[in-house]
Short mmCIF file of C-alpha atoms and ligand atoms in Angstrom, two decimals:
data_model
loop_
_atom_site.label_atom_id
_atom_site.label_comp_id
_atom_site.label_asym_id
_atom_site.label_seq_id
_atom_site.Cartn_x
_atom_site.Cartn_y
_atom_site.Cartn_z
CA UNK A 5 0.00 0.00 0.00
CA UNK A 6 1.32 2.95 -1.11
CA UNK A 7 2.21 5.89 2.21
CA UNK A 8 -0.18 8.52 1.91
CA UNK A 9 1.67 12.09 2.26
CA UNK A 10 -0.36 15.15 3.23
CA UNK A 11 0.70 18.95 4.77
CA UNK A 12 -0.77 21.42 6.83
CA UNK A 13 1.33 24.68 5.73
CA UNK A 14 1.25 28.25 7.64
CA UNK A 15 2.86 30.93 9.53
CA UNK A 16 1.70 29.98 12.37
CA UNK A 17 0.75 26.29 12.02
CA UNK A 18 1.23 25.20 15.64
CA UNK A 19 -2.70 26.14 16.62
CA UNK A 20 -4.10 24.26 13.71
CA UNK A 21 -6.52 21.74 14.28
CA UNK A 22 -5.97 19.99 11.04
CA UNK A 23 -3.51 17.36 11.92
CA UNK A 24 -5.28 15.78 14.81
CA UNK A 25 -8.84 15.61 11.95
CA UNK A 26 -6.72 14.74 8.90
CA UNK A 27 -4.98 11.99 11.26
CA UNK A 28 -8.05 10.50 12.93
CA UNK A 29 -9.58 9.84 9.61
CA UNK A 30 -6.67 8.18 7.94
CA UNK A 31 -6.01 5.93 11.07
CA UNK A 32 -9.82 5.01 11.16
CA UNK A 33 -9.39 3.31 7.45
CA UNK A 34 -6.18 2.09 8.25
CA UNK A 35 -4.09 3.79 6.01
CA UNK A 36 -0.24 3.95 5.84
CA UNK A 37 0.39 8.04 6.17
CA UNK A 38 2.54 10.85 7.14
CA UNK A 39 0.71 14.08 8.11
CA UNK A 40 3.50 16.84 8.72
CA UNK A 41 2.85 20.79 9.85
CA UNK A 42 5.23 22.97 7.68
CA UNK A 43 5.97 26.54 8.79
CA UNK A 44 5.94 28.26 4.89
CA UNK A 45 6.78 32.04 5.56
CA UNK A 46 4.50 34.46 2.94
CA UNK A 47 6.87 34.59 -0.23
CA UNK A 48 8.01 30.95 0.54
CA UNK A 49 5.24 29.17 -1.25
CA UNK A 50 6.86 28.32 -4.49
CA UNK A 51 9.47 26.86 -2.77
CA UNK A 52 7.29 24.62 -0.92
CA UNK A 53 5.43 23.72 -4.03
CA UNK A 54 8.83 22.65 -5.39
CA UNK A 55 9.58 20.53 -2.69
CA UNK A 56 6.34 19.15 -1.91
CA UNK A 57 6.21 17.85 -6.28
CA UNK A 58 9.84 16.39 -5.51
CA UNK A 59 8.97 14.37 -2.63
CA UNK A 60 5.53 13.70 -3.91
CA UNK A 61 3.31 15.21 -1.53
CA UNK A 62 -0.68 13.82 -2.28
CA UNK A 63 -2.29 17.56 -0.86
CA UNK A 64 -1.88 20.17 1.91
CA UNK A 65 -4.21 22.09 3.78
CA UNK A 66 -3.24 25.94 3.81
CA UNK A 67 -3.79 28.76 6.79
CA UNK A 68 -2.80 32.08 7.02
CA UNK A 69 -0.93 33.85 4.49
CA UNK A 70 -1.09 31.32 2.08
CA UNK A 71 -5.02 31.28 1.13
CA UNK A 72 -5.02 33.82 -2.10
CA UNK A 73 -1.55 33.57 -2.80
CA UNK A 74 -1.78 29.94 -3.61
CA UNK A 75 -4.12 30.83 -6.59
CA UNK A 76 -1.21 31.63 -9.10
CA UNK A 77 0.17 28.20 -9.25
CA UNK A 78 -3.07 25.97 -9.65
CA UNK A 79 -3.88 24.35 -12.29
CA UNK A 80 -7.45 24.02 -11.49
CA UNK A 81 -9.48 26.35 -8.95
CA UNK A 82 -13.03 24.57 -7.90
CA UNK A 83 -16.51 27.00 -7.70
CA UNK A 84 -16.04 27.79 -4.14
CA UNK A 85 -12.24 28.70 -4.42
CA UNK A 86 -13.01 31.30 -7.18
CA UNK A 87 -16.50 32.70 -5.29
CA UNK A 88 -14.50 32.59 -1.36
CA UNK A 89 -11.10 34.27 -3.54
CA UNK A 90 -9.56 32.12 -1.38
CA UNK A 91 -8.30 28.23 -1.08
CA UNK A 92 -7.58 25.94 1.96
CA UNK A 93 -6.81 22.47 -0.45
CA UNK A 94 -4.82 21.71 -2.45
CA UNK A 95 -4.34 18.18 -4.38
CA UNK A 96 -0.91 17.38 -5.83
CA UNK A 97 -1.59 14.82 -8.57
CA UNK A 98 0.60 13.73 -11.41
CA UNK A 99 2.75 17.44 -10.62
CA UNK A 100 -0.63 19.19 -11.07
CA UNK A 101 -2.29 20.84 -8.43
CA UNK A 102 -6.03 20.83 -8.04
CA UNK A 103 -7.34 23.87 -5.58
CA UNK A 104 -10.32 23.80 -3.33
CA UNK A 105 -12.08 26.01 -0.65
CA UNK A 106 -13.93 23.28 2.12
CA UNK A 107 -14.97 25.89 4.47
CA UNK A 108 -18.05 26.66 2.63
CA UNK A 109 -18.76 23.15 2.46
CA UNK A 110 -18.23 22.56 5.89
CA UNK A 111 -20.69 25.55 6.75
CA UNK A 112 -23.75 24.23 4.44
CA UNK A 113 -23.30 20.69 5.09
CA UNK A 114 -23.86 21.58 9.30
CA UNK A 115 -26.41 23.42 8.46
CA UNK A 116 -28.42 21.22 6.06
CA UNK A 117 -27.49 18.32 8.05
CA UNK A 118 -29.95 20.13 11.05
CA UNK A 119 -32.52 19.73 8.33
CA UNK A 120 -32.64 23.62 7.73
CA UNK A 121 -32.94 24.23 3.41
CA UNK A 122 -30.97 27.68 1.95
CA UNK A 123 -33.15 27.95 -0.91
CA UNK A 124 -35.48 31.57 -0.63
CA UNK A 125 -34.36 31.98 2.85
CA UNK A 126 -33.59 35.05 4.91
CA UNK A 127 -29.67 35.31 6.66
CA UNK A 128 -28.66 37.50 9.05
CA UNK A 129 -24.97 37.60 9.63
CA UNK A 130 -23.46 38.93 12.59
CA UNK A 131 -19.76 40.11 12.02
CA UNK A 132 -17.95 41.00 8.58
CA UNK A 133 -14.47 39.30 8.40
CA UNK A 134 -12.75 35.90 6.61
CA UNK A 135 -15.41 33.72 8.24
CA UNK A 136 -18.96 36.11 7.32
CA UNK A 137 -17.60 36.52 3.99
CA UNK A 138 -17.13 32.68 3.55
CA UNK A 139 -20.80 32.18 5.35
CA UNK A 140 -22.37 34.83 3.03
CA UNK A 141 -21.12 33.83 -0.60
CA UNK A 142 -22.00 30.28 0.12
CA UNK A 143 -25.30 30.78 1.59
CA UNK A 144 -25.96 32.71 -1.83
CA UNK A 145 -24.23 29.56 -3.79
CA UNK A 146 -27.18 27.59 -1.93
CA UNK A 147 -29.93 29.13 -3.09
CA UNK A 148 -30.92 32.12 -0.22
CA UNK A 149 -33.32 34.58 -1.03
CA UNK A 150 -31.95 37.48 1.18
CA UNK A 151 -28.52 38.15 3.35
CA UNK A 152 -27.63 40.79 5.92
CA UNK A 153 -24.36 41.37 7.16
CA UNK A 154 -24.30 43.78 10.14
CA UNK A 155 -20.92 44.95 11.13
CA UNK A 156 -19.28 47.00 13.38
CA UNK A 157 -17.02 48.27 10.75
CA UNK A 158 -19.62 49.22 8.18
CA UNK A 159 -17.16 49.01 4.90
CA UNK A 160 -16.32 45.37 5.62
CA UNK A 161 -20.21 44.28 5.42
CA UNK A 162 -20.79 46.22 2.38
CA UNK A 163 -17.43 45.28 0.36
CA UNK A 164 -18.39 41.32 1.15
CA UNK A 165 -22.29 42.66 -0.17
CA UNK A 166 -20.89 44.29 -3.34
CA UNK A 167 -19.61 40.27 -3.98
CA UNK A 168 -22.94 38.96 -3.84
CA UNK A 169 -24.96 39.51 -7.26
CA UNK A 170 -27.89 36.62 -7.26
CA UNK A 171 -29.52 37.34 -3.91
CA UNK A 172 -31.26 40.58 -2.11
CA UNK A 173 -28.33 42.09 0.25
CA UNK A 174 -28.09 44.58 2.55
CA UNK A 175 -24.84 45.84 4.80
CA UNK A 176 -26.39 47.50 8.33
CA UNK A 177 -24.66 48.33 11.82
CA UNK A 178 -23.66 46.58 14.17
CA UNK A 179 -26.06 47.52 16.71
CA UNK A 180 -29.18 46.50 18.87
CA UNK A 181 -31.30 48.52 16.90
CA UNK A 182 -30.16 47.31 13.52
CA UNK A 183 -29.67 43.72 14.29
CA UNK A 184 -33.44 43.38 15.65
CA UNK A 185 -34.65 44.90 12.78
CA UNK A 186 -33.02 42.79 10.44
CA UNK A 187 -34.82 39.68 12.73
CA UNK A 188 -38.22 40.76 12.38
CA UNK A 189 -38.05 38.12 8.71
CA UNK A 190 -34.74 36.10 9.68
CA UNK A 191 -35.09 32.45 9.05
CA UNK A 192 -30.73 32.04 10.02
CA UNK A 193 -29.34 33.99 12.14
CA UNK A 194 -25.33 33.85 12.41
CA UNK A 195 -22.77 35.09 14.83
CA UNK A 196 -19.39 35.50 12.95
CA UNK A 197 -17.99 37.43 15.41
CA UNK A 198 -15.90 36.18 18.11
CA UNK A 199 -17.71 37.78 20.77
CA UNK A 200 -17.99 35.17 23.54
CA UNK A 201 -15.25 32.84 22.14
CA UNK A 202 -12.99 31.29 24.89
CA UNK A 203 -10.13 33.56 25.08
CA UNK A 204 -11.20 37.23 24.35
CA UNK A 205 -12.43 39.11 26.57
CA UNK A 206 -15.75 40.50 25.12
CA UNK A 207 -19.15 39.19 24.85
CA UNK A 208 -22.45 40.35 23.40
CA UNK A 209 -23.53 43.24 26.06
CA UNK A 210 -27.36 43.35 24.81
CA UNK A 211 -29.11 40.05 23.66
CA UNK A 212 -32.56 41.44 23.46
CA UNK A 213 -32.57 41.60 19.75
CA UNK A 214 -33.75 37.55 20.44
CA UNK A 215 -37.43 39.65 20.83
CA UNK A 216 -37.94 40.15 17.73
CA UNK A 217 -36.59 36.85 15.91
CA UNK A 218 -39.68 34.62 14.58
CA UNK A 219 -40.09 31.62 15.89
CA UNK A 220 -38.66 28.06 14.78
CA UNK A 221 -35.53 30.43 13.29
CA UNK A 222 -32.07 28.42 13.48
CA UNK A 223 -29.72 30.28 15.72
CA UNK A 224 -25.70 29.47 14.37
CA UNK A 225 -22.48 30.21 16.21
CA UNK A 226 -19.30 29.88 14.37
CA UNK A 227 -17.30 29.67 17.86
CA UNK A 228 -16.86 25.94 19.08
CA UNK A 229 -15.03 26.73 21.81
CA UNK A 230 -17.08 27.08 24.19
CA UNK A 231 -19.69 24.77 23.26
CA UNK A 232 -22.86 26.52 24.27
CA UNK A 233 -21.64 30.58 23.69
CA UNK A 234 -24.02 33.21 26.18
CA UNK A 235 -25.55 33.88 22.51
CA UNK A 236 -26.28 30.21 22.08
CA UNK A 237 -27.40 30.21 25.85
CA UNK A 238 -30.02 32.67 25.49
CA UNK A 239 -31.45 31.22 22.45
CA UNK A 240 -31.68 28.12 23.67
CA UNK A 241 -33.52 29.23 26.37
CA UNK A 242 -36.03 30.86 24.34
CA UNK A 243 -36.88 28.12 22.55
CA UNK A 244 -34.45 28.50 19.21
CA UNK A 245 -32.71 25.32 17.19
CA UNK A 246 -29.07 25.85 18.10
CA UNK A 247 -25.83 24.86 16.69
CA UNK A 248 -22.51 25.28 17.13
CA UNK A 249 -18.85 25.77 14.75
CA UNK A 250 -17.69 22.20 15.96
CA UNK A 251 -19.27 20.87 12.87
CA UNK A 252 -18.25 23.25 10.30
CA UNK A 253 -14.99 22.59 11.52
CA UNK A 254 -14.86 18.56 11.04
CA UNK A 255 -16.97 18.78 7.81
CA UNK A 256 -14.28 21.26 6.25
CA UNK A 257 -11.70 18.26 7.25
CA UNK A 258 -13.51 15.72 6.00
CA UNK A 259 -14.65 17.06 2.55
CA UNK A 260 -11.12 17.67 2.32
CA UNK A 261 -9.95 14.25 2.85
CA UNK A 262 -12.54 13.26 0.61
CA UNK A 263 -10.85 15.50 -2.22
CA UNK A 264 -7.26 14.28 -0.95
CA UNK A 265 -7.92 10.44 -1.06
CA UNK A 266 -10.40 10.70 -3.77
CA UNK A 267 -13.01 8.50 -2.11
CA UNK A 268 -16.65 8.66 0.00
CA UNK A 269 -16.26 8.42 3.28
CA UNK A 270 -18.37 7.93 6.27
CA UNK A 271 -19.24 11.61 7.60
CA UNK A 272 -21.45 10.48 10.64
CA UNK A 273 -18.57 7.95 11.82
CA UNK A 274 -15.87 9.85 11.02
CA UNK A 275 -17.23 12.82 12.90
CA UNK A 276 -17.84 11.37 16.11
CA UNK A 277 -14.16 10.07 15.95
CA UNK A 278 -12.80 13.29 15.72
CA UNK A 279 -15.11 14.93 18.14
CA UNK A 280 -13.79 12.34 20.78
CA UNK A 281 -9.74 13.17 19.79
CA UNK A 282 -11.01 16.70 19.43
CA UNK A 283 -12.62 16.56 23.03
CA UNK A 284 -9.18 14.96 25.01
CA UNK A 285 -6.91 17.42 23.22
P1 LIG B 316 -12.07 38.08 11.55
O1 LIG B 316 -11.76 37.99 10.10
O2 LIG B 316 -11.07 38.63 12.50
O3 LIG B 316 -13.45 38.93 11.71
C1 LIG B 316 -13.99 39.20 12.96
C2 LIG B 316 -15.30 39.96 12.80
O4 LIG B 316 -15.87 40.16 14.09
C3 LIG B 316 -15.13 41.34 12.17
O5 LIG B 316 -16.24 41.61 11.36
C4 LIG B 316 -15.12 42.26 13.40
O6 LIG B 316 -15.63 43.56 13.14
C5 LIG B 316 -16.08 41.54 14.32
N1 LIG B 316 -15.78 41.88 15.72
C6 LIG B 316 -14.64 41.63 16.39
N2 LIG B 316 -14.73 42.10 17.66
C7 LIG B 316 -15.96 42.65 17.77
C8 LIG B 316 -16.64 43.33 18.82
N3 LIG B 316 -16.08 43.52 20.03
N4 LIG B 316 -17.90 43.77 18.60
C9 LIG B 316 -18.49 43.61 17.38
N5 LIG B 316 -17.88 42.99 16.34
C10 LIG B 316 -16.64 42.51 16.53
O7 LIG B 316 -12.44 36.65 12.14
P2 LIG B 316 -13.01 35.38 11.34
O8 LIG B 316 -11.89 34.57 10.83
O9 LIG B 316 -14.03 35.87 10.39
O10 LIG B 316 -13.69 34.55 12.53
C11 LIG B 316 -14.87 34.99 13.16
C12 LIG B 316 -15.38 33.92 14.12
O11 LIG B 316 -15.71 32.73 13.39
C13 LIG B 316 -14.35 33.50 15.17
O12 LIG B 316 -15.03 33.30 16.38
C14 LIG B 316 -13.83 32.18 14.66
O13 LIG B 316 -13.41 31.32 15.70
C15 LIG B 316 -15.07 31.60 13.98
N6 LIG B 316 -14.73 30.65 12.90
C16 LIG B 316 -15.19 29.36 13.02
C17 LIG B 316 -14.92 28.44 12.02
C18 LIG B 316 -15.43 27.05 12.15
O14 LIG B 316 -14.97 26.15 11.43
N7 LIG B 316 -16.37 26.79 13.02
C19 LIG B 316 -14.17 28.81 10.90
C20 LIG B 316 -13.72 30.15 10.81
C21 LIG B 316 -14.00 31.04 11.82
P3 LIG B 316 -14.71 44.73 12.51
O15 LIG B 316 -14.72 44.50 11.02
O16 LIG B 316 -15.41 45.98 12.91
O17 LIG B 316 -13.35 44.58 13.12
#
């Protein structure tokens, strides 16, 4: 069996999750691997690309810088890739390498898989940066009818709005005001913010814009860490669908695998594997 040869590369690549998903999915079919983390400095990706064709290297995940700059050398750039501007996979394969963004992927697939459908439906996005921008063009790619990005930083939501051409969008405040108003015919409502995330030191101050969201709405936070978020909290408590980023995050690794080994795998399984090696790290 031939070893299968895979790379997270970054700068910094010694937070990434990727190794510890990428890992417990190859163990669990039993395959014969090598799963490295490569520090590539910006301006150091051709070099890498050289190396990684010489010593036949099947795909790497990328992180921060290497996202957009990757898109020069492809060969081939997938739907996502070319909507997000941005790739996280790449597969090596006879010196050829295929790009692909999973994030998106990983985002829809959680969301579907809680039984909630994109097409002609209202988002509300909480938060303009990498991850609302990702959140908003694939939502669109799905099939919504209407997106609204409310920001602190007004420019960001309406530069990620000027992107989206198919749908009904709107850029608004970040503020009580604004976000209820927005609620009042919100059938998603995201926070892609890290307000409440484990770590910094801010939180939503004002959750009463929960008033005016309709009932039987989903209620998404892109944090997994903590689990249950004071935003998640309170909309649990009044009677909203939650959910959480832990599954965007596996299902991002495992479509990517699933591009990397060329092969269907067993999403459900797979997912509570990692969540266990996820859980004791
Ligand atoms: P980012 O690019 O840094 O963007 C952060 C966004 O949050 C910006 O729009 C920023 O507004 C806003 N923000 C920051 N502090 C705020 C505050 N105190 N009040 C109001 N708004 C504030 O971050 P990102 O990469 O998009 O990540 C956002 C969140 O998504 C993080 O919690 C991250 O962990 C999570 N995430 C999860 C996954 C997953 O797989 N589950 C994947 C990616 C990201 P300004 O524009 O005004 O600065």
């Amino acid at each position: 069996m031939q070893k299968i040869r895979l790379d997270i590369i970054g700068d910094p690549v010694s937070h990434s999750k990727s190794p510890i998903i990428h890992s417990t999915v190859l163990t669990e079919l039993g395959l014969d691997f090598e799963y490295r983390r490569v520090r590539v400095k910006k301006g150091e990706l051709k070099d890498y690309i050289d190396e990684a064709r010489e010593q036949g290297i099947n795909g790497f995940s990328l992180t921060m810088p290497h996202k957009k700059d990757i898109i020069e050398f492809l060969d081939y750039i997938d739907e996502d890739a070319k909507a997000f501007d941005a790739v996280n996979t790449v597969k090596v394969k006879d010196g050829k390498l295929f790009g692909y963004n999973t994030d998106g992927q990983g985002f829809a697939l959680a969301v579907k898989n809680r039984g909630f459908d994109f097409e002609g439906k209202n988002i509300v996005i909480l938060g303009a940066g990498g991850a609302a921008s990702t959140v908003a063009l694939k939502s669109e790619i799905e099939g919504a009818k209407k997106i609204t990005i409310l920001n602190r930083t007004l420019q960001s939501a309406q530069s990620i709005i000027e992107k989206l051409g198919k749908c009904e969008a709107t850029a608004d405040i970040f503020n009580t005001y604004a976000i209820s108003k927005a609620l009042m015919d919100c059938d998603l409502l995201i926070n892609a913010t890290p307000l409440g995330m484990t770590g910094v030191d801010k939180d939503f101050e004002d959750l009463s814009f929960f008033d005016y969201l309709r009932g039987g709405s989903l209620v998404y936070d892109l944090i997994y860490n903590p689990e249950e978020t004071s935003f998640l909290k309170e909309a649990k408590n009044r009677g909203f669908e939650i959910l959480n980023g832990f599954d965007m995050l596996i299902y991002q690794g495992l479509w990517a695998d699933k591009i990397f080994l060329e092969r269907d795998l067993d999403f459900p399984y797979l997912k509570e594997k990692i969540k266990e090696k996820l859980k004791n790290f």
